[in-house]
CSV table of C-alpha atoms in Angstrom, one decimal:
chain,number,residue,atom,x,y,z
A,1,MET,CA,47.9,9.3,12.5
A,2,ALA,CA,45.7,11.6,10.8
A,3,GLN,CA,43.9,10.6,7.8
A,4,LYS,CA,44.4,13.0,4.4
A,5,GLN,CA,41.0,14.2,3.0
A,6,THR,CA,41.4,14.5,-1.1
A,7,GLN,CA,39.5,16.6,-2.7
A,8,ALA,CA,36.7,13.9,-4.1
A,9,THR,CA,35.8,13.4,-0.5
A,10,LYS,CA,34.9,16.6,0.8
A,11,PRO,CA,31.6,17.4,1.6
A,12,ALA,CA,29.7,19.2,-1.2
A,13,GLU,CA,29.2,22.7,0.8
A,14,THR,CA,32.9,22.9,0.4
A,15,LEU,CA,33.3,22.3,-3.0
A,16,GLU,CA,34.4,24.8,-5.2
A,17,LEU,CA,32.6,25.3,-8.8
A,18,ASP,CA,34.6,24.5,-11.6
A,19,SER,CA,34.7,27.6,-13.3
A,20,VAL,CA,35.5,26.5,-16.6
A,21,LEU,CA,32.8,23.6,-16.7
A,22,ALA,CA,30.3,26.4,-15.4
A,23,LYS,CA,30.5,28.2,-18.6
A,24,GLN,CA,29.6,25.1,-20.6
A,25,SER,CA,26.5,25.2,-20.4
A,26,ASP,CA,25.8,24.4,-24.2
A,27,LEU,CA,27.8,21.2,-24.5
A,28,ALA,CA,25.6,20.0,-21.7
A,29,ARG,CA,22.7,21.0,-23.8
A,30,ASN,CA,23.6,19.4,-26.9
A,31,ALA,CA,24.3,15.9,-24.7
A,32,LEU,CA,20.7,16.1,-24.3
A,33,LYS,CA,20.2,15.3,-27.9
A,34,SER,CA,21.0,11.6,-27.7
A,35,ILE,CA,18.3,11.1,-25.1
A,36,THR,CA,15.4,13.4,-26.0
A,37,LYS,CA,14.1,15.6,-28.5
A,38,ASP,CA,15.1,19.5,-28.5
A,39,THR,CA,11.7,20.9,-27.9
A,40,GLU,CA,11.7,18.4,-24.4
A,41,VAL,CA,14.5,21.1,-23.2
A,42,GLY,CA,13.7,23.6,-21.3
A,43,GLU,CA,15.9,26.9,-20.1
A,44,HIS,CA,19.1,26.0,-18.2
A,45,LEU,CA,18.6,26.4,-14.2
A,46,ARG,CA,21.4,25.8,-12.7
A,47,VAL,CA,24.7,24.0,-12.1
A,48,GLU,CA,26.3,22.6,-9.2
A,49,ALA,CA,29.7,21.4,-8.1
A,50,THR,CA,29.4,17.4,-7.8
A,51,GLY,CA,33.0,16.9,-7.1
A,52,GLN,CA,36.6,18.2,-8.2
A,53,ARG,CA,36.4,19.2,-11.9
A,54,LEU,CA,32.6,18.0,-11.5
A,55,VAL,CA,29.6,19.9,-12.4
A,56,THR,CA,25.8,19.1,-13.1
A,57,HIS,CA,24.5,20.9,-15.2
A,58,PHE,CA,20.3,21.3,-14.8
A,59,PHE,CA,17.6,22.0,-17.5
A,60,GLN,CA,14.2,22.2,-17.0
A,61,CYS,CA,11.7,19.5,-18.4
A,62,LEU,CA,9.6,20.2,-21.0
A,63,LYS,CA,8.5,16.5,-21.8
A,64,PRO,CA,5.2,16.1,-21.2
A,65,GLY,CA,4.1,14.2,-17.7
A,66,TYR,CA,7.1,14.9,-16.6
A,67,LYS,CA,6.2,18.1,-14.9
A,68,GLY,CA,8.6,19.2,-12.0
A,69,TRP,CA,11.3,16.7,-13.3
A,70,VAL,CA,15.0,18.4,-14.4
A,71,TRP,CA,17.3,17.0,-17.1
A,72,ALA,CA,21.1,16.5,-15.1
A,73,VAL,CA,24.2,16.3,-17.3
A,74,SER,CA,27.4,16.1,-15.6
A,75,LEU,CA,30.6,17.4,-17.2
A,76,THR,CA,34.3,17.1,-15.9
A,77,ARG,CA,37.8,18.0,-18.0
A,78,VAL,CA,41.3,17.1,-17.2
A,79,PRO,CA,43.4,19.0,-15.5
A,80,HIS,CA,44.6,22.2,-16.9
A,81,GLY,CA,42.2,21.1,-19.5
A,82,ARG,CA,39.8,23.5,-21.2
A,83,ILE,CA,37.0,21.1,-23.0
A,84,GLY,CA,34.5,19.1,-21.0
A,85,THR,CA,33.7,15.9,-21.5
A,86,VAL,CA,30.3,14.8,-20.7
A,87,CYS,CA,30.0,11.9,-17.9
A,88,GLU,CA,26.4,10.9,-17.3
A,89,THR,CA,23.1,12.1,-18.4
A,90,ASP,CA,19.3,11.6,-16.4
A,91,LEU,CA,16.5,12.6,-15.8
A,92,LEU,CA,15.5,13.6,-12.2
A,93,PRO,CA,12.7,14.3,-10.2
A,94,SER,CA,12.6,17.7,-8.3
A,95,GLU,CA,10.2,20.3,-6.8
A,96,GLY,CA,7.0,19.3,-7.8
A,97,ALA,CA,7.6,16.2,-9.7
A,98,LEU,CA,5.1,13.8,-10.3
A,99,LEU,CA,6.2,10.4,-8.2
A,100,ALA,CA,4.6,7.0,-7.3
A,101,PRO,CA,3.3,6.7,-4.1
A,102,PRO,CA,5.2,5.0,-1.5
A,103,TRP,CA,5.5,1.1,-1.6
A,104,ILE,CA,2.7,-0.1,1.3
A,105,PRO,CA,2.8,-3.7,2.0
A,106,TRP,CA,-0.2,-5.9,0.7
A,107,SER,CA,-1.1,-7.0,4.8
A,108,GLU,CA,-1.6,-3.4,5.0
A,109,ARG,CA,-3.6,-2.6,1.6
A,110,LEU,CA,-6.4,-5.5,2.5
A,111,GLU,CA,-9.8,-4.0,2.6
A,112,PRO,CA,-13.0,-5.4,3.6
A,113,GLY,CA,-14.1,-7.9,0.3
A,114,ASP,CA,-10.5,-8.6,-1.0
A,115,LEU,CA,-10.2,-12.0,0.8
A,116,GLY,CA,-11.5,-15.4,-0.8
A,117,ARG,CA,-12.5,-17.9,1.2
A,118,LYS,CA,-9.2,-20.3,1.2
A,119,ASP,CA,-7.1,-16.8,1.6
A,120,ARG,CA,-5.5,-15.9,5.2
A,121,THR,CA,-4.7,-12.7,7.0
A,122,PRO,CA,-1.5,-12.2,8.9
A,123,TYR,CA,-1.6,-11.8,12.2
A,124,ASN,CA,-2.0,-8.5,14.1
A,125,PRO,CA,-1.0,-8.7,17.6
A,126,ASP,CA,-2.3,-5.4,18.5
A,127,ASP,CA,-5.8,-5.7,16.5
A,128,PRO,CA,-7.7,-2.3,17.4
A,129,ASN,CA,-10.9,-3.9,17.4
A,130,LEU,CA,-9.8,-7.0,19.9
A,131,ASP,CA,-9.2,-7.1,23.8
A,132,GLN,CA,-8.4,-9.4,25.8
A,133,GLY,CA,-10.8,-11.8,26.6
A,134,TYR,CA,-12.6,-12.0,30.2
A,135,GLU,CA,-15.1,-13.9,31.8
A,136,ALA,CA,-18.1,-12.1,32.8
A,137,THR,CA,-18.6,-11.6,36.5
A,138,GLY,CA,-20.3,-9.2,39.3
A,139,GLN,CA,-23.8,-8.0,38.3
A,140,ASP,CA,-23.6,-7.9,34.3
A,141,ALA,CA,-23.4,-11.8,34.8
A,142,ASP,CA,-26.6,-12.0,36.7
A,143,GLN,CA,-28.6,-9.3,34.1
A,144,LEU,CA,-27.4,-11.5,31.3
A,145,ALA,CA,-29.0,-14.6,32.5
A,146,LEU,CA,-31.9,-13.6,34.1
A,147,TRP,CA,-32.2,-11.8,30.2
A,148,GLU,CA,-31.6,-14.7,28.3
A,149,LEU,CA,-34.5,-16.4,30.3
A,150,GLY,CA,-36.5,-14.3,28.6
A,151,LEU,CA,-37.9,-11.9,31.3
A,152,GLY,CA,-39.7,-8.7,30.0
A,153,ARG,CA,-41.2,-11.0,27.1
A,154,LYS,CA,-44.5,-12.2,26.5
A,155,ARG,CA,-43.3,-15.1,24.2
A,156,VAL,CA,-39.9,-16.7,24.0
A,157,LEU,CA,-38.1,-18.9,21.4
A,158,ASN,CA,-39.5,-22.8,21.8
A,159,ARG,CA,-37.9,-26.1,20.7
A,160,GLU,CA,-39.5,-26.9,17.6
A,161,GLY,CA,-38.2,-23.1,16.6
A,162,ARG,CA,-34.5,-23.6,17.9
A,163,ASN,CA,-34.7,-27.0,16.2
A,164,ALA,CA,-35.7,-25.3,12.6
A,165,ALA,CA,-33.4,-22.4,13.0
A,166,VAL,CA,-30.3,-24.9,13.7
A,167,LYS,CA,-31.5,-26.9,10.4
A,168,ARG,CA,-31.7,-23.2,8.4
A,169,TRP,CA,-28.4,-22.4,10.0
A,170,LEU,CA,-26.1,-25.8,9.3
A,171,ARG,CA,-27.7,-25.4,5.8
A,172,ASP,CA,-26.7,-22.1,5.4
A,173,VAL,CA,-23.6,-22.5,6.6
A,174,HIS,CA,-22.6,-26.0,4.7
A,175,SER,CA,-23.3,-23.7,1.7
A,176,ARG,CA,-21.1,-21.3,2.6
A,177,THR,CA,-18.1,-23.7,3.4
A,178,GLU,CA,-18.4,-25.6,0.3
A,179,LEU,CA,-15.2,-24.3,-1.5
A,180,ASP,CA,-13.8,-25.5,2.1
A,181,ARG,CA,-13.9,-28.9,1.0
A,182,HIS,CA,-11.2,-28.6,-1.7
A,183,GLY,CA,-7.8,-28.4,-0.7
A,184,ASN,CA,-6.6,-27.6,2.7
A,185,PRO,CA,-9.2,-25.4,4.3
A,186,PRO,CA,-7.5,-23.6,7.7
A,187,GLU,CA,-7.6,-25.4,11.2
A,188,ASP,CA,-8.4,-22.8,13.7
A,189,PRO,CA,-12.6,-22.7,14.5
A,190,CYS,CA,-14.6,-20.1,14.4
A,191,SER,CA,-15.1,-20.8,18.6
A,192,THR,CA,-11.5,-19.6,19.2
A,193,CYS,CA,-12.0,-16.1,17.3
A,194,GLY,CA,-11.8,-13.0,18.9
A,195,TYR,CA,-14.4,-11.9,16.5
A,196,LEU,CA,-17.0,-14.2,17.1
A,197,TRP,CA,-19.9,-12.8,18.7
A,198,LYS,CA,-22.0,-15.1,20.7
A,199,ILE,CA,-25.7,-15.5,20.6
A,200,SER,CA,-27.7,-15.9,23.9
A,201,GLY,CA,-29.6,-19.2,25.0
A,202,SER,CA,-29.1,-22.9,24.2
A,203,LEU,CA,-27.8,-21.9,20.4
A,204,ARG,CA,-24.9,-20.4,21.5
A,205,LEU,CA,-22.9,-23.6,22.1
A,206,GLU,CA,-23.4,-24.3,18.7
A,207,PHE,CA,-23.3,-20.9,16.9
A,208,GLY,CA,-22.3,-17.1,16.7
A,209,LEU,CA,-22.2,-14.2,14.9
A,210,CYS,CA,-19.4,-13.4,12.5
A,211,THR,CA,-17.8,-9.6,13.2
A,212,ASN,CA,-15.0,-9.7,10.8
A,213,ALA,CA,-15.2,-7.4,8.4
A,214,TRP,CA,-12.4,-9.5,6.2
A,215,SER,CA,-13.5,-12.6,6.6
A,216,PRO,CA,-16.6,-13.7,4.0
A,217,ASP,CA,-18.5,-14.4,6.7
A,218,ASP,CA,-19.1,-11.2,8.2
A,219,GLY,CA,-22.4,-10.6,9.3
A,220,HIS,CA,-23.7,-14.2,8.9
A,221,VAL,CA,-24.0,-17.2,12.0
A,222,VAL,CA,-21.3,-19.3,11.5
A,223,ALA,CA,-20.7,-22.6,13.4
A,224,MET,CA,-18.6,-23.2,16.5
A,225,ASP,CA,-16.4,-25.7,14.5
A,226,HIS,CA,-16.6,-23.4,10.6
A,227,THR,CA,-12.9,-22.1,9.7
A,228,CYS,CA,-11.7,-19.4,7.3
A,229,GLY,CA,-8.5,-17.9,6.6
A,230,ALA,CA,-9.7,-14.4,8.6
A,231,HIS,CA,-9.2,-15.7,12.1
A,232,SER,CA,-8.0,-13.4,14.6
A,233,GLU,CA,-5.0,-15.5,15.3
A,234,THR,CA,-4.2,-17.0,11.7
A,235,ASP,CA,-1.0,-16.0,10.2
A,236,ALA,CA,0.2,-16.1,6.7
A,237,ASP,CA,3.7,-16.9,5.7
A,238,LEU,CA,5.3,-14.1,4.0
A,239,THR,CA,7.0,-14.6,1.0
A,240,PRO,CA,9.5,-11.9,-0.4
A,241,SER,CA,9.1,-11.2,-4.0
A,242,THR,CA,11.8,-12.4,-6.0
A,243,LEU,CA,12.0,-9.6,-8.3
A,244,PRO,CA,14.0,-6.4,-7.7
A,245,VAL,CA,12.2,-3.3,-6.9
A,246,GLY,CA,13.8,-0.6,-9.2
A,247,ARG,CA,13.4,3.3,-9.2
A,248,THR,CA,9.7,3.8,-10.9
A,249,PHE,CA,9.6,6.3,-14.1
A,250,LEU,CA,6.7,7.3,-15.7
A,251,ASP,CA,5.8,4.9,-19.1
A,252,ASP,CA,5.7,7.8,-21.6
A,253,LYS,CA,5.5,4.6,-24.4
A,254,SER,CA,1.5,4.8,-23.7
A,255,LEU,CA,1.0,8.2,-22.4
A,256,GLN,CA,-1.9,9.8,-23.8
A,257,GLU,CA,-1.9,13.8,-23.6
A,258,LEU,CA,-5.0,15.4,-23.1
A,259,ASN,CA,-6.2,18.7,-24.0
A,260,PRO,CA,-7.1,20.8,-20.6
A,261,ASP,CA,-9.8,23.0,-22.8
A,262,GLU,CA,-11.4,19.5,-23.6
A,263,ILE,CA,-11.5,18.1,-19.9
A,264,THR,CA,-15.1,18.0,-18.0
A,265,LEU,CA,-14.8,17.6,-14.6
A,266,SER,CA,-17.2,15.1,-13.1
A,267,GLY,CA,-21.0,16.9,-12.5
A,268,GLN,CA,-20.3,19.9,-14.6
A,269,THR,CA,-21.3,20.7,-18.5
A,270,ALA,CA,-18.9,21.4,-21.1
A,271,ASP,CA,-19.9,25.5,-21.1
A,272,ALA,CA,-19.8,25.7,-17.1
């Protein structure tokens, strides 16, 4: 059985403009006096049909800080009535309106230096900086072994030099991990992190270099058992906000009006 379509459910393009309400722009303009100043309402822009015996008048907004916004006033009337009734007044963004940027999750807004030592980064399975781990094989492995023996160099580090370096590096690592001793430090060690750059020689079993720009240890020597929240395989619990996210409006309570003639751009003189 075919359902009967009422006038109120017709698509907007098939609605007929109510000629009585379309002429009552003065009524719509007067309705704006209850929410704004007369000087902040500009010329009448257009009127649109939004339902049966229901129209919306649009006016230019002259309110400071609201360039591109329009005042909208909805009017209706009873059947066979000649006097309109104000249903709603609103301030809406139009073409060229200044709007808040789209919301970006915090995990996508992180930049190097934003994380503290106790913070954890969310897991990124498609990290563009990481590839699957493979063992060195073939000629590259042979060349690496010869290079680590010191071939091509007149002198190499001896046992005393290595021991002194180990003491210095451990002292530096311990000073940077002092904050981790309080609370619950991350569990995943650097030895399993994809951002660990292994060094050559016997010290590679104890130390490596951190190459994670999000880690507080980026560019530093780290011990294999060191931990931080920016481990490549570490994940962070996503806690949704309990606060509702509503529509964003410009806060005109603290709006500062500037004279364009008094504004000086950076790098320019006032009489440039």
